[in-house]
Amino acid sequence: MIVRASWVCPVAGPPIENGAVIVEDGHFVEVVDGARVRAADVDESFDGCALLPGLVNAHTHLELTVLRGFLENLSFPEWIRRLTQTKYEALSVDDLAISARLGAMECLQAGVTAIGEVMDIGTGWDIMRELGLRGIAYQEVFGPGEERAAGAMAELEEKVTRARAHETPFRRVGLSPHAPYTVSPGLYARVRDLAKSERLRVAVHIAESDDEVRFVRDGDGPFADNWKSRGIPVTARGMGPLGYLDELGVLGAQTLAIHAIHAETIEIGRLAEVGAGVVHCPKSNLKLGHAIAPVREFLDAGVPVGLGTDSVASNNNVDMFEEMRLAVYLQRSRARNPRELTARDALEMATLGGARCLGLEDQLGSIEAGKLADFIVVDLTGPGLNPVYDPVETIVYSAGRGNVAATFLAGNRVWIDTGPTIDDARAIAKRLRHSDASQ
């Protein structure tokens, strides 16, 4: 199979004007100059378009897609509390399956072919397999009280064992002890030991908010008040959240730090030293009123950085183009420097950087011989994208998910009928609205 486009952006190298990719058995064989290819041999041609590797959304919650727009204008602790209440009291497993399916469809239509899915019920894993998304499905575990640790671990191990029966080299299962304000030190230690013994990757929401920092460092704030109201003892650790994770032995080469907004200089050095990655979620961070992550410092230290949308409950859509733009603009504003981050940096974070964070860089994230032929076509023909001086800069600064003309998995074009799933999601939303209005 040969696919030609006006530009091929491999990420692993500079853009190729009038380029083509050769695909065999679902993998890239070669990237070539389109002039070397006979027109009769081309299977698909995309004039005025750019071909690039499928985007890697390194942090998602597909199960929460039906909560898009439902949790607005809340403080972070209030947002978490209402999300948790709605998920467990108002949504069924079938609802969460519909939610995950809608989220996966949105990802594929937006050019996302691989994700770092953090799931609770497990429907995200089922839908990844059903629709072909690559990536890691991190099984969440919660338990702030130490007395809950043994039971939480038993439930976690059962879920992970069941899911791992369906692993592939490019679709795997990991662990996600949620956050310091929902996980006890003992439960963190148990998850750490399971991850080491089973060689599983770990993703942790960490150093995301001022309230979390207060909880860990000083033992006060709304998260501490919640624990105390439930009779759970709170200990001031006298250090930042990432330092706390490191003290517990959770940080390592298999660890993905989600958000890491409040990473301190010594903690950034430690992330680099152990080989942990960071997923940056600029749009979600901004919407929830959080600070700006030190992305430039991560990159300078050699920490792998990917981009994620987080759930649409805190973002409202899956648009990795918006995430790329915001990543650049926020770092430039933070540093007061218009050269602080480039479009190429952002595109790498949205592709190969995300693949590195998920431990899948040998299979995904760039157009290189031997890798899975997961790629997308971005239409650059519209008036809002022309003229095109540099395809990467046009993609990052001007394009959006609506410009994704085609998504390919293993060389096969993806076609999805979203209608029935949208109808099901609307029915769930109608029920939630009525339930919310009655309270």
CSV table of C-alpha atoms in Angstrom, one decimal:
chain,number,residue,atom,x,y,z
A,1,MET,CA,0.0,0.0,0.0
A,2,ILE,CA,1.3,3.5,-0.9
A,3,VAL,CA,-0.3,6.7,0.4
A,4,ARG,CA,0.9,10.0,-0.9
A,5,ALA,CA,0.3,13.5,0.5
A,6,SER,CA,1.5,17.1,-0.2
A,7,TRP,CA,3.6,16.8,3.0
A,8,VAL,CA,4.7,13.9,5.2
A,9,CYS,CA,5.7,14.9,8.7
A,10,PRO,CA,7.5,11.8,10.2
A,11,VAL,CA,8.3,13.5,13.6
A,12,ALA,CA,11.5,11.5,13.6
A,13,GLY,CA,12.8,13.8,10.8
A,14,PRO,CA,12.0,17.0,9.0
A,15,PRO,CA,8.8,17.3,6.9
A,16,ILE,CA,9.0,15.9,3.3
A,17,GLU,CA,7.2,17.9,0.7
A,18,ASN,CA,5.3,15.7,-1.8
A,19,GLY,CA,6.1,12.6,0.2
A,20,ALA,CA,4.6,9.1,0.4
A,21,VAL,CA,4.6,6.2,2.8
A,22,ILE,CA,4.9,2.6,1.9
A,23,VAL,CA,2.9,0.2,4.2
A,24,GLU,CA,3.1,-3.6,4.3
A,25,ASP,CA,1.4,-5.9,6.8
A,26,GLY,CA,0.2,-3.0,8.8
A,27,HIS,CA,3.6,-1.5,9.3
A,28,PHE,CA,5.6,1.3,7.8
A,29,VAL,CA,8.2,0.1,5.3
A,30,GLU,CA,9.6,3.4,4.0
A,31,VAL,CA,9.0,7.1,3.6
A,32,VAL,CA,9.9,8.3,0.1
A,33,ASP,CA,9.9,11.3,-2.2
A,34,GLY,CA,6.5,11.2,-3.9
A,35,ALA,CA,8.3,11.9,-7.2
A,36,ARG,CA,9.8,8.4,-7.0
A,37,VAL,CA,6.4,6.8,-7.0
A,38,ARG,CA,4.4,6.1,-10.1
A,39,ALA,CA,0.9,7.5,-10.0
A,40,ALA,CA,-0.5,4.1,-10.9
A,41,ASP,CA,1.0,2.6,-7.8
A,42,VAL,CA,-0.5,5.0,-5.3
A,43,ASP,CA,-3.5,3.6,-3.4
A,44,GLU,CA,-4.6,6.9,-1.8
A,45,SER,CA,-3.5,10.5,-2.6
A,46,PHE,CA,-4.2,13.5,-0.4
A,47,ASP,CA,-3.4,16.8,-2.2
A,48,GLY,CA,-3.0,19.8,0.0
A,49,CYS,CA,-2.8,17.6,3.1
A,50,ALA,CA,-0.2,16.6,5.6
A,51,LEU,CA,0.3,13.0,6.7
A,52,LEU,CA,1.6,12.5,10.2
A,53,PRO,CA,1.7,9.8,12.9
A,54,GLY,CA,-1.4,9.2,14.9
A,55,LEU,CA,-1.6,11.5,17.8
A,56,VAL,CA,-1.0,10.0,21.3
A,57,ASN,CA,-3.4,11.3,24.0
A,58,ALA,CA,-1.3,10.3,27.0
A,59,HIS,CA,-4.0,11.0,29.6
A,60,THR,CA,-7.7,10.3,29.1
A,61,HIS,CA,-10.7,9.1,31.1
A,62,LEU,CA,-13.0,7.6,28.4
A,63,GLU,CA,-15.5,6.5,31.0
A,64,LEU,CA,-16.3,10.1,31.9
A,65,THR,CA,-17.2,11.3,28.5
A,66,VAL,CA,-20.9,11.6,29.2
A,67,LEU,CA,-20.1,14.1,31.9
A,68,ARG,CA,-18.9,16.7,29.3
A,69,GLY,CA,-20.4,20.0,30.5
A,70,PHE,CA,-22.0,18.5,33.6
A,71,LEU,CA,-19.4,19.7,36.2
A,72,GLU,CA,-18.9,23.4,35.4
A,73,ASN,CA,-17.7,26.3,37.6
A,74,LEU,CA,-16.7,24.2,40.6
A,75,SER,CA,-13.6,24.3,42.8
A,76,PHE,CA,-11.3,21.3,42.3
A,77,PRO,CA,-12.4,19.5,45.6
A,78,GLU,CA,-16.0,20.2,44.7
A,79,TRP,CA,-15.5,19.0,41.1
A,80,ILE,CA,-13.9,15.7,42.4
A,81,ARG,CA,-16.7,15.2,44.9
A,82,ARG,CA,-19.5,15.7,42.5
A,83,LEU,CA,-17.8,13.6,39.8
A,84,THR,CA,-17.4,10.7,42.2
A,85,GLN,CA,-21.0,11.0,43.5
A,86,THR,CA,-22.4,11.0,40.0
A,87,LYS,CA,-20.3,8.1,38.7
A,88,TYR,CA,-21.2,5.8,41.6
A,89,GLU,CA,-24.7,6.8,42.3
A,90,ALA,CA,-26.2,7.9,38.9
A,91,LEU,CA,-24.3,5.9,36.3
A,92,SER,CA,-24.5,2.2,35.6
A,93,VAL,CA,-21.9,0.0,34.0
A,94,ASP,CA,-23.8,0.1,30.7
A,95,ASP,CA,-23.8,3.9,30.9
A,96,LEU,CA,-20.1,3.9,31.4
A,97,ALA,CA,-19.6,1.6,28.5
A,98,ILE,CA,-21.6,4.0,26.3
A,99,SER,CA,-19.5,6.9,27.7
A,100,ALA,CA,-16.2,5.1,26.9
A,101,ARG,CA,-17.4,4.2,23.4
A,102,LEU,CA,-18.3,7.8,22.7
A,103,GLY,CA,-14.9,9.0,24.0
A,104,ALA,CA,-13.0,6.5,21.9
A,105,MET,CA,-15.0,7.5,18.8
A,106,GLU,CA,-14.2,11.1,19.5
A,107,CYS,CA,-10.5,10.3,19.8
A,108,LEU,CA,-10.3,8.5,16.5
A,109,GLN,CA,-12.2,11.2,14.7
A,110,ALA,CA,-9.8,13.8,16.2
A,111,GLY,CA,-6.7,11.9,15.0
A,112,VAL,CA,-5.9,10.2,18.2
A,113,THR,CA,-4.8,6.6,17.7
A,114,ALA,CA,-3.2,5.8,21.1
A,115,ILE,CA,-4.2,6.8,24.6
A,116,GLY,CA,-3.1,6.6,28.2
A,117,GLU,CA,-6.6,5.6,29.6
A,118,VAL,CA,-7.1,5.8,33.3
A,119,MET,CA,-10.2,3.7,34.1
A,120,ASP,CA,-12.1,2.7,37.1
A,121,ILE,CA,-14.9,0.3,36.0
A,122,GLY,CA,-12.9,-1.2,33.1
A,123,THR,CA,-15.1,-0.2,30.2
A,124,GLY,CA,-12.3,1.9,28.7
A,125,TRP,CA,-10.2,-1.2,28.1
A,126,ASP,CA,-13.1,-3.1,26.5
A,127,ILE,CA,-13.7,-0.1,24.1
A,128,MET,CA,-10.0,0.3,23.3
A,129,ARG,CA,-10.0,-3.3,22.1
A,130,GLU,CA,-13.3,-3.0,20.3
A,131,LEU,CA,-12.4,0.2,18.3
A,132,GLY,CA,-8.7,-0.5,17.9
A,133,LEU,CA,-7.1,2.2,20.0
A,134,ARG,CA,-3.5,1.5,21.1
A,135,GLY,CA,-2.0,2.4,24.4
A,136,ILE,CA,-2.1,1.6,28.1
A,137,ALA,CA,-5.2,1.2,30.2
A,138,TYR,CA,-4.3,2.1,33.8
A,139,GLN,CA,-6.6,0.4,36.3
A,140,GLU,CA,-7.4,2.9,39.0
A,141,VAL,CA,-7.4,2.0,42.7
A,142,PHE,CA,-8.6,4.1,45.6
A,143,GLY,CA,-8.4,3.7,49.4
A,144,PRO,CA,-7.5,6.6,51.8
A,145,GLY,CA,-7.9,4.5,55.0
A,146,GLU,CA,-5.2,2.0,55.7
A,147,GLU,CA,-7.8,-0.5,56.8
A,148,ARG,CA,-9.1,-0.5,53.2
A,149,ALA,CA,-5.7,-1.3,51.6
A,150,ALA,CA,-6.0,-5.1,51.6
A,151,GLY,CA,-9.5,-5.2,50.1
A,152,ALA,CA,-8.6,-2.5,47.5
A,153,MET,CA,-5.6,-4.6,46.4
A,154,ALA,CA,-7.6,-7.8,46.1
A,155,GLU,CA,-10.1,-6.0,43.9
A,156,LEU,CA,-7.3,-4.4,41.8
A,157,GLU,CA,-5.5,-7.7,41.2
A,158,GLU,CA,-8.7,-9.3,40.1
A,159,LYS,CA,-9.5,-6.6,37.6
A,160,VAL,CA,-5.9,-6.5,36.3
A,161,THR,CA,-5.7,-10.3,35.9
A,162,ARG,CA,-8.9,-10.3,33.9
A,163,ALA,CA,-7.8,-7.4,31.6
A,164,ARG,CA,-4.3,-8.8,31.0
A,165,ALA,CA,-5.7,-11.8,29.3
A,166,HIS,CA,-6.3,-9.6,26.3
A,167,GLU,CA,-3.0,-7.7,26.2
A,168,THR,CA,-1.0,-7.2,23.0
A,169,PRO,CA,2.4,-5.6,22.4
A,170,PHE,CA,0.7,-2.3,21.6
A,171,ARG,CA,-2.3,-2.4,24.0
A,172,ARG,CA,-1.4,-3.1,27.6
A,173,VAL,CA,-2.7,-2.8,31.2
A,174,GLY,CA,-1.2,-0.7,33.9
A,175,LEU,CA,-1.9,0.5,37.5
A,176,SER,CA,-3.1,3.9,38.7
A,177,PRO,CA,-3.2,4.6,42.4
A,178,HIS,CA,-5.3,7.7,42.0
A,179,ALA,CA,-3.7,10.5,44.0
A,180,PRO,CA,-2.2,11.3,47.5
A,181,TYR,CA,-5.6,12.5,48.8
A,182,THR,CA,-7.4,9.2,47.8
A,183,VAL,CA,-4.6,6.6,48.4
A,184,SER,CA,-3.0,5.7,51.8
A,185,PRO,CA,0.7,5.2,52.1
A,186,GLY,CA,0.2,1.5,52.6
A,187,LEU,CA,-1.9,1.1,49.5
A,188,TYR,CA,0.8,3.0,47.5
A,189,ALA,CA,3.3,0.5,48.8
A,190,ARG,CA,1.2,-2.5,47.8
A,191,VAL,CA,0.7,-1.1,44.3
A,192,ARG,CA,4.4,-0.4,44.0
A,193,ASP,CA,5.2,-4.0,44.9
A,194,LEU,CA,2.6,-5.4,42.5
A,195,ALA,CA,3.9,-3.1,39.7
A,196,LYS,CA,7.5,-4.4,40.3
A,197,SER,CA,6.6,-8.0,40.5
A,198,GLU,CA,4.4,-8.0,37.4
A,199,ARG,CA,6.4,-5.4,35.5
A,200,LEU,CA,3.4,-3.1,35.1
A,201,ARG,CA,3.4,0.6,34.3
A,202,VAL,CA,2.1,3.0,36.8
A,203,ALA,CA,0.3,6.4,36.3
A,204,VAL,CA,-0.4,8.8,39.2
A,205,HIS,CA,-2.3,12.1,39.4
A,206,ILE,CA,0.3,14.1,41.2
A,207,ALA,CA,1.2,17.7,42.1
A,208,GLU,CA,-1.9,18.9,40.3
A,209,SER,CA,-3.4,21.6,42.6
A,210,ASP,CA,-2.5,23.9,45.4
A,211,ASP,CA,-4.9,22.0,47.7
A,212,GLU,CA,-3.0,18.8,47.0
A,213,VAL,CA,0.3,20.4,47.9
A,214,ARG,CA,-1.2,21.7,51.2
A,215,PHE,CA,-2.6,18.3,52.0
A,216,VAL,CA,0.8,16.5,51.5
A,217,ARG,CA,3.2,19.2,52.7
A,218,ASP,CA,1.2,20.7,55.6
A,219,GLY,CA,-1.6,18.2,56.4
A,220,ASP,CA,-4.3,20.8,56.0
A,221,GLY,CA,-6.8,22.2,53.4
A,222,PRO,CA,-10.1,20.7,52.0
A,223,PHE,CA,-8.6,17.3,51.3
A,224,ALA,CA,-7.3,17.0,54.9
A,225,ASP,CA,-10.7,18.2,56.2
A,226,ASN,CA,-12.3,15.4,54.2
A,227,TRP,CA,-10.1,12.7,55.7
A,228,LYS,CA,-10.5,14.0,59.2
A,229,SER,CA,-14.3,14.0,58.8
A,230,ARG,CA,-14.1,10.3,57.9
A,231,GLY,CA,-11.8,9.5,60.9
A,232,ILE,CA,-8.7,9.0,58.7
A,233,PRO,CA,-5.5,10.4,60.3
A,234,VAL,CA,-3.6,13.0,58.3
A,235,THR,CA,0.1,13.4,58.5
A,236,ALA,CA,2.0,16.5,57.3
A,237,ARG,CA,4.9,15.1,55.1
A,238,GLY,CA,6.9,18.3,55.0
A,239,MET,CA,7.6,17.8,51.3
A,240,GLY,CA,6.0,18.2,47.9
A,241,PRO,CA,3.7,15.5,46.4
A,242,LEU,CA,6.4,14.2,44.0
A,243,GLY,CA,8.9,14.0,46.8
A,244,TYR,CA,6.3,12.0,48.8
A,245,LEU,CA,5.9,9.5,46.0
A,246,ASP,CA,9.6,9.2,45.7
A,247,GLU,CA,9.9,8.5,49.4
A,248,LEU,CA,7.3,5.7,49.0
A,249,GLY,CA,9.3,4.2,46.2
A,250,VAL,CA,6.6,4.8,43.6
A,251,LEU,CA,8.7,6.8,41.2
A,252,GLY,CA,10.6,4.8,38.6
A,253,ALA,CA,11.2,4.2,34.9
A,254,GLN,CA,7.6,2.7,34.6
A,255,THR,CA,6.0,5.7,36.2
A,256,LEU,CA,3.9,8.4,34.5
A,257,ALA,CA,3.4,11.5,36.5
A,258,ILE,CA,0.0,13.0,35.4
A,259,HIS,CA,0.0,16.9,35.6
A,260,ALA,CA,3.1,17.4,37.8
A,261,ILE,CA,2.3,21.1,37.8
A,262,HIS,CA,4.0,21.8,41.2
A,263,ALA,CA,7.2,19.9,40.5
A,264,GLU,CA,10.1,21.4,42.3
A,265,THR,CA,13.6,21.7,40.9
A,266,ILE,CA,15.0,18.8,42.9
A,267,GLU,CA,11.9,16.7,42.0
A,268,ILE,CA,12.4,17.3,38.3
A,269,GLY,CA,16.0,16.1,38.6
A,270,ARG,CA,14.7,13.0,40.4
A,271,LEU,CA,12.2,12.3,37.6
A,272,ALA,CA,15.0,12.5,35.1
A,273,GLU,CA,17.2,10.3,37.2
A,274,VAL,CA,14.7,7.4,37.6
A,275,GLY,CA,13.4,7.8,34.0
A,276,ALA,CA,9.8,8.7,34.8
A,277,GLY,CA,7.7,10.5,32.3
A,278,VAL,CA,5.2,13.4,32.7
A,279,VAL,CA,2.0,14.0,30.8
A,280,HIS,CA,1.1,17.7,30.5
A,281,CYS,CA,-2.7,18.6,30.2
A,282,PRO,CA,-2.6,22.3,29.5
A,283,LYS,CA,-6.3,22.9,28.7
A,284,SER,CA,-7.7,20.9,31.6
A,285,ASN,CA,-5.2,22.6,34.0
A,286,LEU,CA,-6.3,26.0,32.8
A,287,LYS,CA,-10.1,25.2,33.0
A,288,LEU,CA,-9.8,24.0,36.6
A,289,GLY,CA,-7.8,27.1,37.6
A,290,HIS,CA,-4.5,25.3,38.2
A,291,ALA,CA,-1.0,26.7,37.7
A,292,ILE,CA,1.3,26.3,34.7
A,293,ALA,CA,3.5,23.2,34.6
A,294,PRO,CA,7.3,23.7,34.2
A,295,VAL,CA,7.4,21.9,30.8
A,296,ARG,CA,10.6,23.6,29.6
A,297,GLU,CA,12.4,22.4,32.8
A,298,PHE,CA,11.2,18.9,32.2
A,299,LEU,CA,12.5,18.8,28.7
A,300,ASP,CA,15.8,20.4,29.6
A,301,ALA,CA,16.3,17.8,32.3
A,302,GLY,CA,15.6,15.0,29.8
A,303,VAL,CA,12.2,14.0,31.3
A,304,PRO,CA,9.9,12.4,28.6
A,305,VAL,CA,6.9,14.7,28.2
A,306,GLY,CA,3.6,13.8,26.5
A,307,LEU,CA,0.4,15.7,26.0
A,308,GLY,CA,-3.1,14.7,27.3
A,309,THR,CA,-6.5,16.1,27.2
A,310,ASP,CA,-7.6,14.6,30.6
A,311,SER,CA,-11.3,13.8,30.6
A,312,VAL,CA,-13.8,15.9,28.7
A,313,ALA,CA,-15.4,16.5,32.1
A,314,SER,CA,-12.6,18.9,32.7
A,315,ASN,CA,-11.7,19.9,29.1
A,316,ASN,CA,-14.9,19.5,27.1
A,317,ASN,CA,-13.4,18.1,23.9
A,318,VAL,CA,-10.6,16.0,22.6
A,319,ASP,CA,-8.5,18.3,20.5
A,320,MET,CA,-4.8,17.6,20.6
A,321,PHE,CA,-4.1,20.5,18.3
A,322,GLU,CA,-5.5,22.8,21.0
A,323,GLU,CA,-3.3,21.1,23.5
A,324,MET,CA,-0.2,21.6,21.3
A,325,ARG,CA,-1.0,25.3,20.9
A,326,LEU,CA,-1.6,25.9,24.5
A,327,ALA,CA,1.5,24.1,25.5
A,328,VAL,CA,3.6,26.4,23.4
A,329,TYR,CA,1.7,29.6,24.4
A,330,LEU,CA,1.7,28.9,28.1
A,331,GLN,CA,5.5,28.2,28.2
A,332,ARG,CA,6.2,31.3,26.2
A,333,SER,CA,4.1,33.5,28.5
A,334,ARG,CA,5.5,31.9,31.6
A,335,ALA,CA,9.1,32.6,30.4
A,336,ARG,CA,8.3,35.9,28.6
A,337,ASN,CA,10.1,34.4,25.7
A,338,PRO,CA,8.6,33.9,22.2
A,339,ARG,CA,11.2,31.1,21.5
A,340,GLU,CA,10.6,29.1,24.6
A,341,LEU,CA,8.9,26.2,22.9
A,342,THR,CA,8.5,25.5,19.2
A,343,ALA,CA,5.8,23.9,17.1
A,344,ARG,CA,8.1,20.9,16.5
A,345,ASP,CA,8.5,20.5,20.3
A,346,ALA,CA,4.7,20.5,20.6
A,347,LEU,CA,4.2,18.0,17.8
A,348,GLU,CA,6.8,15.7,19.2
A,349,MET,CA,5.1,15.8,22.7
A,350,ALA,CA,1.7,14.9,21.0
A,351,THR,CA,3.2,11.9,19.2
A,352,LEU,CA,6.6,10.4,20.0
A,353,GLY,CA,6.8,12.0,23.4
A,354,GLY,CA,3.5,10.5,24.4
A,355,ALA,CA,4.6,7.1,23.1
A,356,ARG,CA,7.7,7.3,25.2
A,357,CYS,CA,5.6,8.1,28.3
A,358,LEU,CA,3.6,5.0,27.6
A,359,GLY,CA,6.6,2.8,26.9
A,360,LEU,CA,5.4,2.3,23.3
A,361,GLU,CA,8.0,4.4,21.4
A,362,ASP,CA,9.3,1.3,19.6
A,363,GLN,CA,5.9,0.7,18.0
A,364,LEU,CA,4.2,4.1,17.9
A,365,GLY,CA,4.6,7.9,17.7
A,366,SER,CA,6.6,8.4,14.5
A,367,ILE,CA,6.6,7.4,10.9
A,368,GLU,CA,9.6,5.0,10.8
A,369,ALA,CA,10.2,1.6,9.2
A,370,GLY,CA,9.0,-1.2,11.3
A,371,LYS,CA,6.5,0.8,13.4
A,372,LEU,CA,2.7,0.3,13.2
A,373,ALA,CA,1.2,2.2,10.3
A,374,ASP,CA,-1.1,4.3,12.5
A,375,PHE,CA,-1.3,7.7,10.8
A,376,ILE,CA,-3.6,10.6,10.2
A,377,VAL,CA,-4.3,13.0,7.3
A,378,VAL,CA,-4.7,16.7,8.2
A,379,ASP,CA,-6.4,18.8,5.5
A,380,LEU,CA,-4.5,22.1,5.0
A,381,THR,CA,-6.5,23.3,2.1
A,382,GLY,CA,-8.9,25.7,3.9
A,383,PRO,CA,-8.6,29.5,3.9
A,384,GLY,CA,-7.8,29.5,7.6
A,385,LEU,CA,-4.7,27.4,7.0
A,386,ASN,CA,-3.2,29.1,3.9
A,387,PRO,CA,-0.7,29.9,2.8
A,388,VAL,CA,1.4,27.1,4.2
A,389,TYR,CA,5.1,28.1,4.7
A,390,ASP,CA,5.9,25.2,7.1
A,391,PRO,CA,3.4,22.3,7.5
A,392,VAL,CA,4.3,21.6,11.2
A,393,GLU,CA,3.8,25.2,12.2
A,394,THR,CA,0.5,25.4,10.3
A,395,ILE,CA,-0.6,22.2,12.0
A,396,VAL,CA,0.2,23.3,15.5
A,397,TYR,CA,-0.8,27.0,15.3
A,398,SER,CA,-3.8,26.9,12.9
A,399,ALA,CA,-5.3,23.4,12.6
A,400,GLY,CA,-7.8,21.6,14.8
A,401,ARG,CA,-9.6,18.3,15.1
A,402,GLY,CA,-12.0,19.3,12.4
A,403,ASN,CA,-9.2,19.3,9.9
A,404,VAL,CA,-8.5,15.6,10.4
A,405,ALA,CA,-9.5,14.2,7.1
A,406,ALA,CA,-8.7,10.5,7.7
A,407,THR,CA,-7.4,8.2,10.5
A,408,PHE,CA,-5.6,5.0,9.7
A,409,LEU,CA,-4.9,2.1,12.0
A,410,ALA,CA,-2.3,-0.4,10.8
A,411,GLY,CA,-2.8,1.0,7.3
A,412,ASN,CA,-6.6,0.6,7.3
A,413,ARG,CA,-8.8,3.6,7.1
A,414,VAL,CA,-11.1,4.0,10.1
A,415,TRP,CA,-14.9,4.4,9.5
A,416,ILE,CA,-17.2,4.8,12.4
A,417,ASP,CA,-21.0,5.1,12.7
A,418,THR,CA,-21.4,7.4,15.7
A,419,GLY,CA,-25.1,8.0,15.5
A,420,PRO,CA,-26.4,5.2,17.8
A,421,THR,CA,-23.8,6.0,20.5
A,422,ILE,CA,-24.6,9.7,20.4
A,423,ASP,CA,-28.3,8.9,20.8
A,424,ASP,CA,-27.5,6.7,23.8
A,425,ALA,CA,-25.3,9.4,25.4
A,426,ARG,CA,-28.0,12.0,25.0
A,427,ALA,CA,-30.5,9.7,26.8
A,428,ILE,CA,-28.0,9.4,29.7
A,429,ALA,CA,-27.5,13.2,29.8
A,430,LYS,CA,-31.3,13.8,29.8
A,431,ARG,CA,-31.6,11.5,32.8
A,432,LEU,CA,-28.7,13.2,34.6
A,433,ARG,CA,-30.2,16.6,34.0
A,434,HIS,CA,-33.6,15.6,35.4
A,435,SER,CA,-31.9,13.9,38.4
A,436,ASP,CA,-29.8,17.0,39.1
A,437,ALA,CA,-32.7,19.3,38.8
A,438,SER,CA,-34.7,17.3,41.3
A,439,GLN,CA,-32.0,17.6,44.0
